[in-house]
Coordinates of C-alpha atoms in Angstrom, one line a residue:
Chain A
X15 CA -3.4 -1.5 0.4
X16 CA -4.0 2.3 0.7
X17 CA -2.1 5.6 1.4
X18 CA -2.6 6.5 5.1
X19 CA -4.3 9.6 5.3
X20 CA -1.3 11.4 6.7
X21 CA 0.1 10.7 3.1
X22 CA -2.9 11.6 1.9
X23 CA -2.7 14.8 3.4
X24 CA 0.2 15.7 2.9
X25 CA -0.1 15.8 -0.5
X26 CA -3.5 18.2 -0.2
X27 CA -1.1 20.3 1.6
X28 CA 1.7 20.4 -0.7
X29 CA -1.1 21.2 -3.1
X30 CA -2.3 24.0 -1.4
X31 CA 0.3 25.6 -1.6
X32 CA 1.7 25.0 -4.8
X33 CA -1.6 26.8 -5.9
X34 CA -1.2 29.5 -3.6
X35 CA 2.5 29.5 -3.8
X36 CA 2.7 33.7 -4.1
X37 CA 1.6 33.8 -0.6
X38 CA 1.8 32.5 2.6
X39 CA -0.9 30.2 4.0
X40 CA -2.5 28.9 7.1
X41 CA -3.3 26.0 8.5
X42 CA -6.5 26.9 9.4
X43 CA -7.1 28.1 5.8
X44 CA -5.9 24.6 4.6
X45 CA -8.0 22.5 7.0
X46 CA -11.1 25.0 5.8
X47 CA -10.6 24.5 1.9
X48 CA -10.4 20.5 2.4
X49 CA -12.9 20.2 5.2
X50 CA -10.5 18.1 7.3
X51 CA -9.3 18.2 11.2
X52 CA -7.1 21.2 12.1
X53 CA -5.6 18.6 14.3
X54 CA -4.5 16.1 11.6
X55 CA -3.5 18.8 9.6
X56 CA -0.6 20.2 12.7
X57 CA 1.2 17.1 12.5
X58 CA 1.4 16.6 8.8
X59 CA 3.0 20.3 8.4
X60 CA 5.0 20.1 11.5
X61 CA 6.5 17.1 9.5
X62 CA 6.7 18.6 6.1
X63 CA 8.6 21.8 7.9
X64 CA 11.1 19.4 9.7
X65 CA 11.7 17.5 6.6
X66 CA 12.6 20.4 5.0
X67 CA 9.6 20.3 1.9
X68 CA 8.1 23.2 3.7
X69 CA 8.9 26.8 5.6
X70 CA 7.2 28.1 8.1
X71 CA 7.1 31.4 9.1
X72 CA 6.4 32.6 12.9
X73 CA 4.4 35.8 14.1
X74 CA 1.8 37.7 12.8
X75 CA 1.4 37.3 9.1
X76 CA 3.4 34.4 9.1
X77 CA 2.5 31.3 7.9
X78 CA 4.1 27.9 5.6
X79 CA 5.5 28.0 2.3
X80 CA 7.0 25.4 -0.2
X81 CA 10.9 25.8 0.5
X82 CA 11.1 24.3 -3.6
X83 CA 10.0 25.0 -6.8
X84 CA 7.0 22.4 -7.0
X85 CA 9.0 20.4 -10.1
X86 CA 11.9 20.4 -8.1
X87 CA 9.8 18.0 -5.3
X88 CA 9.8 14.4 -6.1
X89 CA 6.3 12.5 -4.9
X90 CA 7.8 9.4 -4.6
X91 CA 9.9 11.0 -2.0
X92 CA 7.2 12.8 -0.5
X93 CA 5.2 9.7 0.1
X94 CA 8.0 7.3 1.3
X95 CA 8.8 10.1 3.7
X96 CA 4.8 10.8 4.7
X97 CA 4.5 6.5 5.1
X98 CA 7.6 6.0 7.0
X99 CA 8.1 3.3 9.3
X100 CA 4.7 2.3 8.6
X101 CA 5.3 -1.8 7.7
X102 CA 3.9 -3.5 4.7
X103 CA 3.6 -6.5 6.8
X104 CA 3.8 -7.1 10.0
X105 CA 7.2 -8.7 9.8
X106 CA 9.1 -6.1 8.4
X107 CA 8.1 -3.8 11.7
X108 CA 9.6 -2.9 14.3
X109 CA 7.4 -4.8 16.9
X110 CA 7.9 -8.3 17.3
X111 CA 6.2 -10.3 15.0
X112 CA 4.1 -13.5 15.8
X113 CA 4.4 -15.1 11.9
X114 CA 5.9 -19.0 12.6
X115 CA 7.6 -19.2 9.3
X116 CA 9.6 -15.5 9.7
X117 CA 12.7 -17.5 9.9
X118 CA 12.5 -19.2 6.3
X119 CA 10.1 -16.6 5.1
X120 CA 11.0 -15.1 1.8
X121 CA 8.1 -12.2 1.0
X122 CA 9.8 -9.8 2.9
X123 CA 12.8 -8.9 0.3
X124 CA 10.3 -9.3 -2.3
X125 CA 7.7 -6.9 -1.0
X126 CA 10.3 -4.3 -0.4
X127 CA 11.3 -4.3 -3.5
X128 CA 7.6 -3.8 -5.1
X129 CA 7.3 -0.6 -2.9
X130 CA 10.7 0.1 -4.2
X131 CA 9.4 -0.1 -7.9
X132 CA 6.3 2.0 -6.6
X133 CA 8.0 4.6 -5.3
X134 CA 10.4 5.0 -7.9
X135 CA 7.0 5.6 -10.8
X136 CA 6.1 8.0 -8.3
X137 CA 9.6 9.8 -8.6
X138 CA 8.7 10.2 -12.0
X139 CA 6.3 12.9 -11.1
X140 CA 6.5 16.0 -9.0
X141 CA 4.3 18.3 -7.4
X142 CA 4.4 20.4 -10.6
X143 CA 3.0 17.7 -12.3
X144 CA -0.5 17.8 -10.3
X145 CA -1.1 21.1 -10.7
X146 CA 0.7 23.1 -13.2
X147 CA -1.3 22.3 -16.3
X148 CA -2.7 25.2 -18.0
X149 CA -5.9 26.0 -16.4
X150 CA -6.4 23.5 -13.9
X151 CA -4.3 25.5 -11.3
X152 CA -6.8 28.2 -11.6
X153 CA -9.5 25.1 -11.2
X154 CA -8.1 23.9 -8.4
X155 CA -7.5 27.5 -6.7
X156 CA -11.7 28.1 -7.0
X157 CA -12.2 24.6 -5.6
X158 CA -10.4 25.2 -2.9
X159 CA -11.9 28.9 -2.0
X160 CA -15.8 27.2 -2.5
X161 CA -15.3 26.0 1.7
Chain B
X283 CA 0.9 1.5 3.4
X284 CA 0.3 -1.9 4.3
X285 CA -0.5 -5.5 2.8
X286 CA -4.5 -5.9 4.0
X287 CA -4.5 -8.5 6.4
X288 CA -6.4 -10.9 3.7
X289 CA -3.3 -10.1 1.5
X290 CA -1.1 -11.3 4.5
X291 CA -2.9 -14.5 5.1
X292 CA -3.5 -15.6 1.1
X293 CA 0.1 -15.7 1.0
X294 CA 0.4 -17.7 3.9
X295 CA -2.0 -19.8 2.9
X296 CA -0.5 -20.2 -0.6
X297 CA 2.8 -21.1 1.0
X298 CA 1.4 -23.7 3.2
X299 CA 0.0 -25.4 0.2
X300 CA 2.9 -25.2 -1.8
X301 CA 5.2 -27.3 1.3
X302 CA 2.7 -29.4 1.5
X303 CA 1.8 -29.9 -1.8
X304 CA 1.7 -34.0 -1.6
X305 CA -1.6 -34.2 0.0
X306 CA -4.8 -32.5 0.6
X307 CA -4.8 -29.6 3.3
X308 CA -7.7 -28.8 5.8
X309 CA -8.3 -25.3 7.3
X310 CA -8.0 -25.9 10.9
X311 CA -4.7 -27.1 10.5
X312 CA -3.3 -23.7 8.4
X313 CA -4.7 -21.8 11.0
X314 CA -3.3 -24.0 13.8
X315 CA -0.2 -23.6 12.2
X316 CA -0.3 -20.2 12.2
X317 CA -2.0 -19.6 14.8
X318 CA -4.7 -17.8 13.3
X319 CA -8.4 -17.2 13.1
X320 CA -10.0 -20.1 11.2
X321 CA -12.9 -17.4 10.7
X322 CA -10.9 -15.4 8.7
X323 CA -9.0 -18.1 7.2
X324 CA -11.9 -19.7 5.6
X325 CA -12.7 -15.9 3.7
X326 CA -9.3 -16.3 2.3
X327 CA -9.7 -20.0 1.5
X328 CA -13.2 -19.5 -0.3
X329 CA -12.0 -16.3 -1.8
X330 CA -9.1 -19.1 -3.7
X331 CA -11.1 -21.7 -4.5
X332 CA -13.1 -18.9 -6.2
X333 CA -10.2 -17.4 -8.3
X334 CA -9.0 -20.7 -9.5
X335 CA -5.7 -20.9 -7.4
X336 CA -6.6 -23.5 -4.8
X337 CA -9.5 -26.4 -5.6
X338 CA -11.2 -27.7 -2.6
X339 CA -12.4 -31.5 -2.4
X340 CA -15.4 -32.1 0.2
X341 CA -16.8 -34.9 2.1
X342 CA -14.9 -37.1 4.2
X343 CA -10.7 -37.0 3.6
X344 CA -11.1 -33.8 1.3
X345 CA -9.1 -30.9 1.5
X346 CA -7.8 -28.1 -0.3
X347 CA -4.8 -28.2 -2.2
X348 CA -3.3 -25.9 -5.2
X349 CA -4.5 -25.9 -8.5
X350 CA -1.5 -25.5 -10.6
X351 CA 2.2 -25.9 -10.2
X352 CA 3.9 -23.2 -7.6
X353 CA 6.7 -21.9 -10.1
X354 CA 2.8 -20.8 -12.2
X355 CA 0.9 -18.9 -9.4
X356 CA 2.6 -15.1 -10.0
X357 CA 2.2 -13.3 -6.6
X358 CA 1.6 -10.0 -8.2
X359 CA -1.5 -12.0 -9.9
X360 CA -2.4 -13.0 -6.2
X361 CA -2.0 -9.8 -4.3
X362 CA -3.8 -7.7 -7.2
X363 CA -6.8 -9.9 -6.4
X364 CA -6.6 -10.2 -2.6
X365 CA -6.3 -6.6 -2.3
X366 CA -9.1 -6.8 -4.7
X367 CA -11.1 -3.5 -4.5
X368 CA -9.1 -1.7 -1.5
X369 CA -8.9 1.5 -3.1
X370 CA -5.6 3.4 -2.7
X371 CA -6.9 6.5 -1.9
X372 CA -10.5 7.7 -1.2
X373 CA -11.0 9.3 -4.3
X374 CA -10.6 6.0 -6.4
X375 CA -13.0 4.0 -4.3
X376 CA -16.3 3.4 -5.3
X377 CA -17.6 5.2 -2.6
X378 CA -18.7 9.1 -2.6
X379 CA -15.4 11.2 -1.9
X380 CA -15.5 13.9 0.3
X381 CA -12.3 15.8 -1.6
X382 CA -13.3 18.8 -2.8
X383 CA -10.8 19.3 -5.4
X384 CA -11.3 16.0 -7.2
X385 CA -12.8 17.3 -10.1
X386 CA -9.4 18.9 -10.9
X387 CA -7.4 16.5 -9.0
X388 CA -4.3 14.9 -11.2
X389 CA -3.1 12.7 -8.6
X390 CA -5.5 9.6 -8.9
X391 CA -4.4 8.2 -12.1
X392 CA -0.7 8.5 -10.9
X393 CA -0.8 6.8 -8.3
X394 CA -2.9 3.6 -10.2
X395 CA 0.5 3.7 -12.5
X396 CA 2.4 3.2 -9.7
X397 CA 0.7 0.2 -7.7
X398 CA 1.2 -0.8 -11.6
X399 CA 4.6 -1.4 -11.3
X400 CA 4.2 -2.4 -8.1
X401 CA 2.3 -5.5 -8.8
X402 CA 4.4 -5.8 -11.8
X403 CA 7.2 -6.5 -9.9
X404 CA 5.7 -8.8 -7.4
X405 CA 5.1 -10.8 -10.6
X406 CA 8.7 -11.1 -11.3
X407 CA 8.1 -13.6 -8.6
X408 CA 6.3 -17.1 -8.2
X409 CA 5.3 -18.9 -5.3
X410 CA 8.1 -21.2 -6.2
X411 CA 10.5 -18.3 -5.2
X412 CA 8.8 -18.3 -2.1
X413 CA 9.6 -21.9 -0.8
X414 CA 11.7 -24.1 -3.7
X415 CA 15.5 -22.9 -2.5
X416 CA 16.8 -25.9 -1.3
X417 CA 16.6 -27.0 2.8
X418 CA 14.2 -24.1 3.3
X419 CA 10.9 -25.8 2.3
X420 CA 12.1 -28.5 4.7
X421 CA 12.9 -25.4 7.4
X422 CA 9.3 -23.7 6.4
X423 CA 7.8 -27.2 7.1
X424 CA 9.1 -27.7 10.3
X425 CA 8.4 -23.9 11.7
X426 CA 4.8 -25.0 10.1
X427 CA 4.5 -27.9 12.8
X428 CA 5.9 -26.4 16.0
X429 CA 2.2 -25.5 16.6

């Protein structure tokens, strides 16, 4: 059981730019700090901006933004957004399933409701929370500019 | 965010024993009734017998069957140890991470609370919960031998 990396990223991203959160940054610049795929990176802001966590700015100087204060943005919502339809099991997708027993099968509730309790402990934190303690934003920041 | 696969089929395997619980088991028929790789099956099986949930009688009429009572097997328990060392994130495996900002990274230790209280509330739950309501062990047993 692990985060897929477009959660993963997304969280890099929202990050980013809560560190750099006087400006506005690039995608390029973002891909560069982390070492990760340009590519990979498109999608998981193009999501971000349509679920409304982020701006982004068109034209020359433009760039993305957080549209929140970073303690106003909840990670448990983040990351249940950034998972999606992703299924815990293969039952509880979309596509058909194969599993014999789906019609007396009783995991299904239950397993929903342990992500449930997961993603509420992560609503107990927000993006504030990973990067506003004194110092370690100013860590993080020179981390990020060693690319 | 998904059950791993060996997650999927320990509970499977766990439910099989509990319908059948009157006699000794073999692991050609679980994954006949499934309809799954024996291969992987025996992993799973092995991977019981080893944790003290299933004991496994050889020679000729042997079998596996469980080791203790279903309403005692805790799935949270089960799934915590099937998932085993499937980190949740890159940076918590045991393998070198390639994020550069892990040295000032608060995220790690906040997600590890929340697959907490994920696996706590799977242990709300036994394996009982997952085939004693009444008809339905009879409706698992017979989805079990349409094979």
């Amino acid at each position: 059981m692990k985060l897929t990396t477009f959660s993963d990223y997304t969280l890099r991203v929202l990050m980013y730019l809560a560190v750099e959160r006087e400006r506005l940054a690039t995608i390029p610049e973002i891909a560069n700090a982390y070492g990760i795929s340009q590519n990979h990176l498109m999608k998981v802001v193009h999501h971000l901006a349509r679920t409304g966590v982020i701006e982004s700015l068109r034209g020359k100087g433009g760039g993305i933004r957080l549209r929140h204060a970073p303690s106003e943005i909840r990670l448990g919502q983040v990351v249940s957004a950034s998972e999606g339809n992703s299924a815990i099991v293969e039952c509880l997708s979309d596509e058909p399933c194969g599993c014999k027993i789906r019609p007396a099968c009783r995991l299904a509730p239950i397993l929903v409701r342990a992500f449930e309790s997961l993603y509420q402990t992560l609503d107990e934190y927000s993006l504030a929370d990973l990067v506003d303690k004194p110092d370690q934003s100013n860590q993080l920041r020179l981390l990020l500019k060693q690319a």
